[in-house]
């Protein structure tokens, strides 16, 4: 059931080109928030930028003018250190003025280093102590079900975050309670803070694990907008189990010099890098080419 | 004077509240026959969540339920409720100030058979240190009932620890209960004892012994550890020759610490009775 005032889910057929352009803008905002000479979680924000774009600008039912609309779909960023991507999307949707973006992490800012529901319109939960967001998402999904609401709960988790035991507690709970209004998206960018996931603390094999925990599992290219939209639509039809979309992504995607580079997990940009990234995102069709293939 | 089991009272009160308020939901970590959440499970299975032996997930899951307008009560032993789920309480519940009620059962040394692993000597210290958290310690069955009801209506996160043992009634039945207020339960002109939990009845028993020695002990039940009306605490010590604190908790971070915080800067003779800086042990006999 769509709400008339919702700007972002009105399109009956998603306009992929439009979404790709928005994703590029989302990345540009991320770069601007990271700025020059300051640390920021650029890599993990960019890896999930296309999924976040698809959710906020096509899939989810939400209303920026009424963030607490009871029938909205919910989005939780369990890997809360990637808050920049969510702030970017929320600002583009109009949850708060764009000027707020550039005040991110400043003292007194509405945009904290990690998502804070009391500070920022559109944030659903306090996440970022890793491993907790999926459990909170489960609780929201269970509460919505008690109330008989059709809202869906989307929760992005990171592949490094899978180290946390609580993720697997939540994985068991979601399937024990048959939370089919819950969709988790795994940002599988292959890098955690100290290096490659398979070298630091190998949590593979992932599809097998999630299936064994009772989830419906899909694997997609997390930068292909058609695949993302297709997967999000496909899982709507799955009844009786929680859904896991494993999005194979590239850390730092869309910022050529940062791609697959662990130092940009929480890295700094120098002036030249900053300008190069801004220029390429403003002009270069790089991201949409990737999405077209 | 009656004797009641606070866990039993708590379990029955949850059912009463569940009947009145459809938003009350209850979560349990496989200890329902000890915490007495089993009564709620029988009465309202659709609003009861068996979360398994997974306290971290239970606690964050409760945060999620509260975000949909539910009033969740999580149940486990105090040592796990406050200890194992500390980070979940801090990050997901207390920072945003969510309406989650965390009930730590079999608190203090009351799980006497199971030993140090199951005896919570520091749960109040942990919970009291978290900003936005409210910390409650009922002294008997009567107070457990009114406190449990007050928790449901309160805004923000609440931790309540309740003992495993039967306790003699020290508070009147259905007395009005306001979070934050200390309760004067025995007048006395010489020395004041600030106590909570099962040490309130112990303090009353001590008062009878001291009476024979000509010492008139005032007894105050500090069942609200946080927030607490510090002015009321201070005035209850007016004219007293000394202060005693009595708690079933470590002397670090609990009631002794709280009273010292209230009286800091003043010269008052003080004696703290509680658990020295150590763990418990099994004590079946």
XYZ file of C-alpha atoms in Angstrom:
578
model
C 0.000 0.000 0.000
C 1.658 3.173 -1.177
C 1.170 6.518 0.393
C 0.371 9.292 -2.047
C 2.830 11.762 -0.605
C 5.718 9.364 -0.928
C 7.981 10.691 -3.616
C 10.333 7.792 -3.725
C 8.251 4.735 -4.355
C 5.793 6.166 -6.791
C 7.510 4.873 -9.914
C 5.847 1.664 -10.992
C 8.868 0.593 -12.929
C 12.209 1.653 -11.483
C 14.130 4.004 -13.723
C 17.553 2.365 -13.618
C 19.363 5.252 -15.296
C 17.916 7.664 -12.767
C 18.970 5.430 -9.887
C 22.492 5.200 -11.262
C 22.727 8.955 -11.423
C 21.450 9.244 -7.873
C 24.023 6.673 -6.723
C 26.757 8.801 -8.241
C 25.440 11.808 -6.380
C 25.291 9.775 -3.169
C 28.992 9.006 -3.596
C 29.779 12.630 -4.317
C 28.072 13.590 -1.065
C 30.140 10.957 0.753
C 33.353 12.433 -0.614
C 32.251 15.909 0.393
C 31.425 14.727 3.900
C 34.805 13.017 4.233
C 36.441 16.220 3.036
C 40.177 16.884 3.036
C 42.504 15.747 5.806
C 39.804 14.235 8.022
C 39.189 10.573 8.636
C 35.976 9.105 7.286
C 34.581 5.660 6.504
C 34.720 6.110 2.783
C 35.298 2.506 1.715
C 32.349 0.848 3.410
C 30.053 3.769 2.616
C 30.762 3.538 -1.106
C 30.535 -0.263 -1.248
C 26.882 -0.195 -0.218
C 25.936 3.065 -1.991
C 24.082 1.383 -4.861
C 22.006 -0.811 -2.546
C 21.177 2.136 -0.305
C 20.176 4.158 -3.365
C 17.906 1.402 -4.626
C 16.223 1.165 -1.245
C 15.654 4.847 -0.530
C 14.883 5.958 -4.077
C 12.896 3.043 -5.399
C 12.079 0.137 -3.148
C 11.152 1.483 0.251
C 7.848 3.069 1.188
C 8.757 6.071 3.258
C 7.877 9.709 3.612
C 10.618 12.257 4.352
C 7.960 14.728 5.483
C 6.725 12.233 8.061
C 9.677 10.146 9.258
C 7.592 8.393 11.921
C 4.836 7.294 9.506
C 3.737 4.030 11.132
C 3.481 2.045 7.881
C 6.886 3.015 6.510
C 9.482 0.454 5.590
C 12.462 0.595 7.921
C 16.141 0.787 7.062
C 18.821 -0.059 9.605
C 22.507 0.269 8.946
C 23.933 -2.294 11.314
C 27.416 -1.482 10.018
C 26.854 1.980 11.426
C 30.350 3.245 10.639
C 29.124 3.642 7.053
C 26.704 6.322 8.276
C 27.885 8.691 5.550
C 26.017 6.736 2.894
C 22.797 6.863 4.885
C 23.194 10.567 5.683
C 23.769 11.206 2.025
C 20.588 9.344 1.056
C 18.515 10.961 3.800
C 19.669 14.429 2.749
C 18.892 13.728 -0.899
C 15.434 12.515 0.107
C 14.875 15.712 2.074
C 14.872 14.391 5.644
C 17.085 17.336 6.563
C 18.733 20.213 4.675
C 21.783 19.367 2.601
C 23.790 21.964 4.543
C 23.642 19.641 7.550
C 25.695 17.072 5.656
C 28.833 19.154 5.732
C 28.541 19.527 9.513
C 28.809 15.761 9.965
C 30.667 14.742 13.147
C 31.134 18.349 14.221
C 30.358 19.115 17.839
C 26.620 19.706 18.110
C 25.842 18.306 14.665
C 22.661 16.329 14.026
C 24.877 13.879 12.142
C 26.879 11.843 14.625
C 29.752 9.526 13.737
C 27.326 6.630 13.981
C 23.541 6.632 13.394
C 21.629 8.141 16.310
C 17.872 8.056 16.172
C 17.387 10.916 18.609
C 19.641 13.244 16.617
C 18.752 12.589 13.004
C 15.370 12.410 11.238
C 15.039 9.148 9.320
C 17.396 7.111 11.502
C 15.614 4.076 12.953
C 18.044 2.777 15.566
C 21.385 3.391 17.230
C 23.781 1.107 15.459
C 27.484 0.762 15.003
C 28.466 -1.273 17.995
C 28.787 -4.064 15.491
C 26.527 -7.065 15.540
C 23.521 -5.403 17.135
C 21.565 -3.880 14.251
C 20.273 -7.172 12.893
C 18.856 -8.070 16.317
C 17.166 -4.677 16.564
C 15.782 -5.173 13.043
C 14.383 -8.550 14.128
C 12.641 -6.907 17.076
C 11.137 -4.229 14.837
C 9.964 -6.894 12.387
C 8.360 -8.858 15.233
C 6.661 -5.728 16.589
C 5.301 -4.810 13.160
C 3.926 -8.307 12.785
C 2.109 -8.123 16.131
C 0.467 -4.937 14.871
C -0.446 -6.531 11.549
C 1.473 -3.969 9.519
C 2.851 -4.773 6.072
C 6.028 -2.738 6.488
C 9.300 -4.401 5.577
C 12.518 -4.075 7.541
C 15.781 -3.770 5.609
C 19.045 -4.182 7.457
C 22.520 -3.799 5.969
C 25.279 -5.727 7.700
C 28.958 -5.902 6.836
C 31.033 -8.972 6.084
C 33.552 -8.011 8.767
C 30.616 -7.645 11.123
C 29.860 -11.346 10.706
C 32.681 -11.982 13.203
C 30.291 -10.848 15.930
C 28.511 -13.783 17.578
C 25.358 -11.751 18.044
C 24.818 -11.736 14.259
C 24.357 -15.478 14.424
C 22.066 -15.221 17.448
C 19.932 -12.862 15.366
C 20.167 -15.180 12.365
C 18.725 -17.994 14.468
C 16.043 -15.791 15.992
C 14.878 -14.431 12.622
C 14.328 -17.906 11.263
C 12.913 -19.289 14.543
C 10.272 -16.541 14.458
C 9.847 -16.844 10.654
C 10.367 -13.110 10.175
C 9.540 -12.886 6.478
C 9.155 -9.098 6.713
C 12.906 -8.888 7.318
C 15.430 -8.486 4.499
C 19.115 -8.402 5.376
C 21.628 -7.206 2.837
C 25.199 -8.318 3.371
C 27.723 -5.778 2.088
C 30.279 -8.342 1.084
C 33.181 -6.086 0.168
C 35.819 -8.528 1.340
C 37.761 -6.110 3.517
C 37.609 -5.414 7.222
C 39.562 -2.792 9.150
C 42.777 -4.816 9.322
C 42.753 -6.416 5.892
C 41.036 -9.039 3.759
C 38.249 -10.907 5.512
C 39.512 -14.266 4.235
C 42.966 -13.560 5.657
C 42.075 -11.872 8.934
C 39.100 -13.885 10.213
C 37.562 -16.045 7.562
C 33.784 -16.307 7.938
C 33.175 -18.223 4.705
C 31.286 -20.007 3.307
C 28.543 -17.420 3.543
C 25.587 -18.572 1.405
C 25.815 -22.030 2.944
C 25.888 -20.636 6.458
C 22.890 -18.391 6.002
C 20.920 -21.162 4.298
C 21.778 -23.504 7.142
C 20.462 -20.882 9.549
C 17.114 -21.003 7.762
C 17.285 -17.956 5.525
C 16.307 -17.557 1.884
C 19.584 -16.522 0.257
C 20.301 -14.658 -2.983
C 23.697 -13.558 -4.275
C 24.042 -10.529 -6.500
C 26.510 -8.028 -7.893
C 25.972 -5.254 -5.383
C 26.828 -2.563 -7.935
C 24.427 -3.679 -10.652
C 21.270 -1.657 -10.199
C 19.145 -4.071 -12.216
C 20.306 -6.966 -10.061
C 19.720 -5.048 -6.853
C 16.183 -4.042 -7.797
C 15.495 -7.532 -9.099
C 16.640 -9.156 -5.863
C 14.698 -6.743 -3.659
C 11.555 -7.460 -5.688
C 12.138 -11.197 -5.781
C 12.417 -11.605 -2.012
C 9.027 -9.909 -1.493
C 7.494 -13.132 -2.729
C 9.281 -15.386 -0.249
C 6.984 -16.319 2.633
C 7.828 -17.898 5.972
C 11.539 -17.137 6.240
C 13.855 -14.172 6.548
C 15.713 -13.163 3.410
C 19.425 -12.553 2.905
C 20.767 -10.763 -0.144
C 24.500 -11.272 -0.331
C 25.723 -8.261 -2.281
C 29.181 -8.821 -3.709
C 30.689 -5.367 -3.592
C 33.933 -3.450 -3.920
C 35.117 -1.443 -0.969
C 35.446 2.179 -2.061
C 33.454 1.464 -5.238
C 33.238 4.418 -7.575
C 36.333 6.154 -6.211
C 38.985 4.627 -8.463
C 42.021 5.172 -6.239
C 40.176 3.880 -3.151
C 38.752 0.691 -4.619
C 39.757 -2.446 -2.730
C 42.197 -0.444 -0.622
C 41.974 -1.180 3.076
C 43.510 2.160 4.029
C 40.271 3.816 2.919
C 38.249 1.836 5.465
C 38.522 4.936 7.628
C 40.939 6.963 5.601
C 41.797 10.531 4.777
C 41.814 12.227 1.427
C 44.467 14.737 0.512
C 43.453 17.776 -1.540
C 44.395 16.175 -4.870
C 42.490 12.961 -4.113
C 39.484 14.919 -2.952
C 39.396 16.992 -6.105
C 39.988 14.015 -8.349
C 37.152 12.087 -6.708
C 34.760 15.018 -6.942
C 35.659 15.648 -10.569
C 35.269 12.037 -11.594
C 31.929 11.650 -9.853
C 30.669 14.895 -11.267
C 31.691 14.098 -14.836
C 32.746 10.502 -15.292
C 30.099 7.924 -16.174
C 32.244 5.322 -14.428
C 29.621 4.246 -11.935
C 26.807 3.973 -14.391
C 29.027 2.013 -16.765
C 29.636 -0.459 -14.012
C 25.957 -0.638 -13.367
C 25.176 -1.179 -17.025
C 27.301 -4.207 -17.465
C 3.483 -9.582 58.420
C 3.333 -11.779 55.360
C 6.066 -13.427 53.403
C 6.110 -13.371 49.613
C 8.403 -14.372 46.813
C 9.247 -11.303 44.698
C 9.771 -13.408 41.542
C 6.340 -14.907 41.984
C 4.806 -11.469 42.519
C 6.658 -10.120 39.488
C 5.422 -12.951 37.248
C 1.806 -12.466 38.357
C 2.068 -8.698 37.958
C 3.262 -9.090 34.373
C 0.091 -11.047 33.631
C -2.089 -8.374 35.273
C -0.409 -5.703 33.192
C -0.614 -7.804 30.063
C -4.370 -7.956 30.516
C -4.619 -4.176 30.816
C -2.090 -3.122 28.208
C -1.734 -4.882 24.848
C 1.669 -3.249 24.317
C 3.326 -5.225 27.110
C 5.575 -7.905 25.598
C 7.862 -10.293 27.451
C 11.171 -11.819 26.376
C 12.881 -14.690 28.105
C 16.302 -16.341 27.862
C 15.284 -19.904 28.787
C 14.865 -19.216 32.501
C 11.103 -18.687 32.537
C 10.478 -21.052 35.434
C 12.963 -19.135 37.564
C 12.180 -15.596 36.487
C 8.446 -16.467 36.491
C 7.883 -15.017 33.047
C 6.295 -18.448 32.436
C 2.970 -17.076 33.704
C 2.947 -14.446 30.982
C 3.826 -17.089 28.409
C 0.791 -19.132 29.449
C -1.531 -16.116 29.403
C -0.293 -14.308 26.277
C 1.715 -16.648 24.060
C 1.444 -14.239 21.114
C 3.223 -11.531 23.099
C 5.856 -13.785 24.653
C 9.216 -14.398 22.980
C 11.390 -17.327 23.991
C 14.738 -15.958 22.842
C 16.810 -18.965 23.818
C 20.020 -18.715 25.783
C 21.098 -15.620 23.864
C 20.899 -12.578 26.116
C 22.668 -10.202 23.735
C 20.193 -10.816 20.935
C 17.273 -10.757 23.381
C 18.265 -7.321 24.601
C 18.725 -5.743 21.170
C 15.559 -7.491 19.939
C 13.713 -5.808 22.817
C 15.090 -2.470 21.632
C 13.529 -3.187 18.244
C 10.179 -4.093 19.792
C 10.183 -0.832 21.748
C 10.765 1.050 18.496
C 7.369 -0.202 17.329
C 5.667 1.102 20.470
C 5.801 -2.075 22.526
C 6.854 -2.118 26.185
C 9.260 -5.051 26.376
C 10.334 -6.728 29.627
C 13.472 -8.846 29.208
C 14.158 -11.597 31.700
C 17.282 -13.392 32.796
C 19.423 -13.701 35.886
C 20.853 -10.371 37.037
C 24.408 -11.475 36.357
C 23.610 -12.091 32.662
C 21.037 -9.340 32.221
C 23.471 -6.643 33.335
C 26.740 -8.329 32.487
C 26.460 -10.283 29.306
C 24.131 -7.775 27.665
C 25.897 -4.650 28.927
C 26.914 -3.365 25.512
C 23.491 -4.022 24.008
C 21.880 -2.087 26.871
C 24.340 0.764 26.593
C 24.423 1.199 22.835
C 21.017 0.288 21.533
C 18.809 1.143 24.511
C 20.326 3.751 26.811
C 21.901 6.049 24.219
C 18.534 6.567 22.494
C 16.650 6.216 25.813
C 14.272 3.462 24.692
C 11.444 2.067 26.813
C 12.996 -1.311 27.498
C 12.585 -2.911 30.926
C 15.421 -5.208 31.935
C 14.698 -7.476 34.846
C 17.641 -9.154 36.532
C 16.365 -12.058 38.570
C 18.128 -14.163 41.222
C 20.219 -11.111 42.047
C 22.996 -10.692 44.582
C 23.934 -13.903 46.377
C 20.419 -15.307 46.188
C 21.342 -18.000 43.683
C 23.314 -19.485 46.541
C 23.778 -22.954 45.094
C 25.193 -21.934 41.725
C 28.129 -19.965 43.060
C 30.093 -17.016 41.754
C 29.189 -17.426 38.084
C 25.521 -16.851 38.895
C 25.798 -14.383 41.768
C 25.605 -10.733 40.762
C 27.692 -8.623 43.084
C 28.190 -5.736 40.640
C 25.029 -5.444 38.504
C 23.847 -2.224 40.156
C 27.264 -0.616 39.718
C 27.249 -1.504 36.028
C 23.707 -0.319 35.372
C 23.965 2.805 37.517
C 26.990 3.999 35.563
C 25.086 4.127 32.258
C 23.582 7.537 31.433
C 19.770 7.521 30.974
C 19.372 4.283 32.944
C 16.942 3.954 35.849
C 17.871 1.400 38.518
C 15.365 -0.119 40.936
C 15.691 -2.616 43.802
C 12.447 -3.735 45.458
C 12.575 -4.607 49.156
C 9.738 -7.132 49.212
C 6.837 -8.618 47.292
C 4.575 -5.620 47.852
C 7.117 -3.222 46.457
C 7.926 -5.568 43.577
C 4.311 -5.324 42.490
C 3.977 -1.534 42.530
C 7.466 -1.098 41.096
C 6.788 -3.445 38.187
C 3.644 -1.485 37.408
C 5.502 1.831 37.678
C 8.150 0.558 35.265
C 5.587 -0.064 32.566
C 4.389 3.539 32.651
C 7.840 5.116 32.960
C 9.636 6.783 30.088
C 13.133 5.503 29.298
C 15.126 2.384 30.068
C 14.778 0.693 33.451
C 16.767 -2.025 35.191
C 15.194 -3.860 38.132
C 16.973 -6.546 40.119
C 14.906 -9.018 42.103
C 15.953 -11.696 44.511
C 15.320 -15.406 44.307
C 14.376 -15.656 47.980
C 11.115 -15.237 49.859
C 11.089 -11.947 51.723
C 9.020 -10.670 54.652
C 6.770 -7.746 53.779
C 8.254 -4.454 54.870
C 6.204 -2.126 52.676
C 2.424 -1.707 52.852
C 0.364 -3.426 50.158
C -0.359 -1.260 47.103
C 1.371 1.785 48.586
C 1.891 4.550 46.041
C 5.286 4.175 44.438
C 7.173 6.988 42.761
C 10.469 6.269 41.053
C 13.188 8.335 42.705
C 11.762 8.612 46.233
C 13.354 6.987 49.292
C 10.917 5.458 51.795
C 11.203 6.028 55.536
C 9.962 2.782 57.030
C 11.115 2.991 60.629
C 11.399 6.186 62.611
C 14.467 6.411 64.818
C 16.404 9.146 66.522
C 20.005 7.989 66.733
C 21.412 6.447 63.591
C 19.988 6.062 60.076
C 20.330 2.888 58.024
C 19.933 3.286 54.283
C 19.186 -0.159 52.875
C 17.687 -1.773 49.814
C 16.543 -5.166 48.598
C 16.560 -7.904 51.169
C 18.805 -5.824 53.453
C 15.779 -3.683 54.335
C 14.190 -6.506 56.307
C 17.621 -7.290 57.744
C 17.950 -3.656 58.845
C 14.540 -3.814 60.530
C 15.628 -6.949 62.383
C 18.842 -5.167 63.383
C 16.808 -2.242 64.682
C 15.017 -4.559 67.132
C 18.345 -5.881 68.423
C 19.772 -2.367 68.763
C 16.661 -1.250 70.649
C 17.663 -3.558 73.484
C 20.984 -1.708 73.582
C 19.199 1.636 73.716
C 19.993 2.627 70.141
C 17.071 3.907 68.088
C 17.728 3.015 64.433
C 15.969 4.807 61.615
C 15.514 2.622 58.512
C 15.165 4.009 55.005
C 14.435 1.873 51.966
C 16.377 3.256 48.992
C 14.589 1.208 46.355
C 15.209 3.798 43.649
C 18.945 3.799 43.124
C 18.718 6.048 40.106
C 17.246 8.553 39.750
C 17.248 9.350 43.444
C 15.967 12.321 45.392
C 19.254 13.371 46.962
C 17.677 16.159 49.009
C 15.255 13.668 50.542
C 18.114 11.302 51.363
C 20.069 14.138 52.959
C 17.134 15.307 55.056
C 16.499 11.773 56.311
C 19.955 11.912 57.919
C 19.327 15.251 59.634
C 20.107 15.035 63.343
C 21.477 11.512 63.100
C 24.714 10.583 64.846
C 25.780 8.382 61.982
C 24.833 6.617 58.757
C 24.840 2.917 57.958
C 24.368 1.546 54.464
C 23.300 -2.062 53.913
C 23.130 -3.793 50.542
C 23.459 -7.214 48.930
C 26.001 -5.901 46.441
C 29.627 -4.936 46.162
C 30.606 -1.948 48.255
C 31.932 -0.506 45.005
C 29.305 1.251 42.916
C 26.131 0.357 44.790
C 24.242 1.871 47.710
C 27.352 2.654 49.785
C 28.730 4.589 46.848
C 25.419 6.339 46.241
C 25.120 7.526 49.851
C 28.743 8.659 49.852
C 27.985 10.658 46.701
C 25.029 12.309 48.419
C 27.030 13.238 51.528
C 30.278 14.193 49.845
C 31.737 17.343 51.337
C 30.102 16.713 54.701
C 31.593 15.234 57.831
C 29.291 12.340 58.693
C 30.305 9.087 60.404
C 29.460 6.315 57.976
C 29.605 2.507 58.025
C 29.018 0.465 54.876
C 27.726 -3.103 55.067
C 27.879 -5.098 51.857
C 30.070 -7.407 49.856
C 33.775 -6.648 50.005
C 35.529 -6.496 46.641
C 35.162 -10.213 45.933
C 32.977 -12.838 44.244
C 30.536 -15.127 45.977
C 30.690 -18.911 46.304
C 28.311 -21.854 46.487
C 26.695 -22.176 49.893
C 24.071 -24.910 49.892
C 24.646 -25.332 53.594
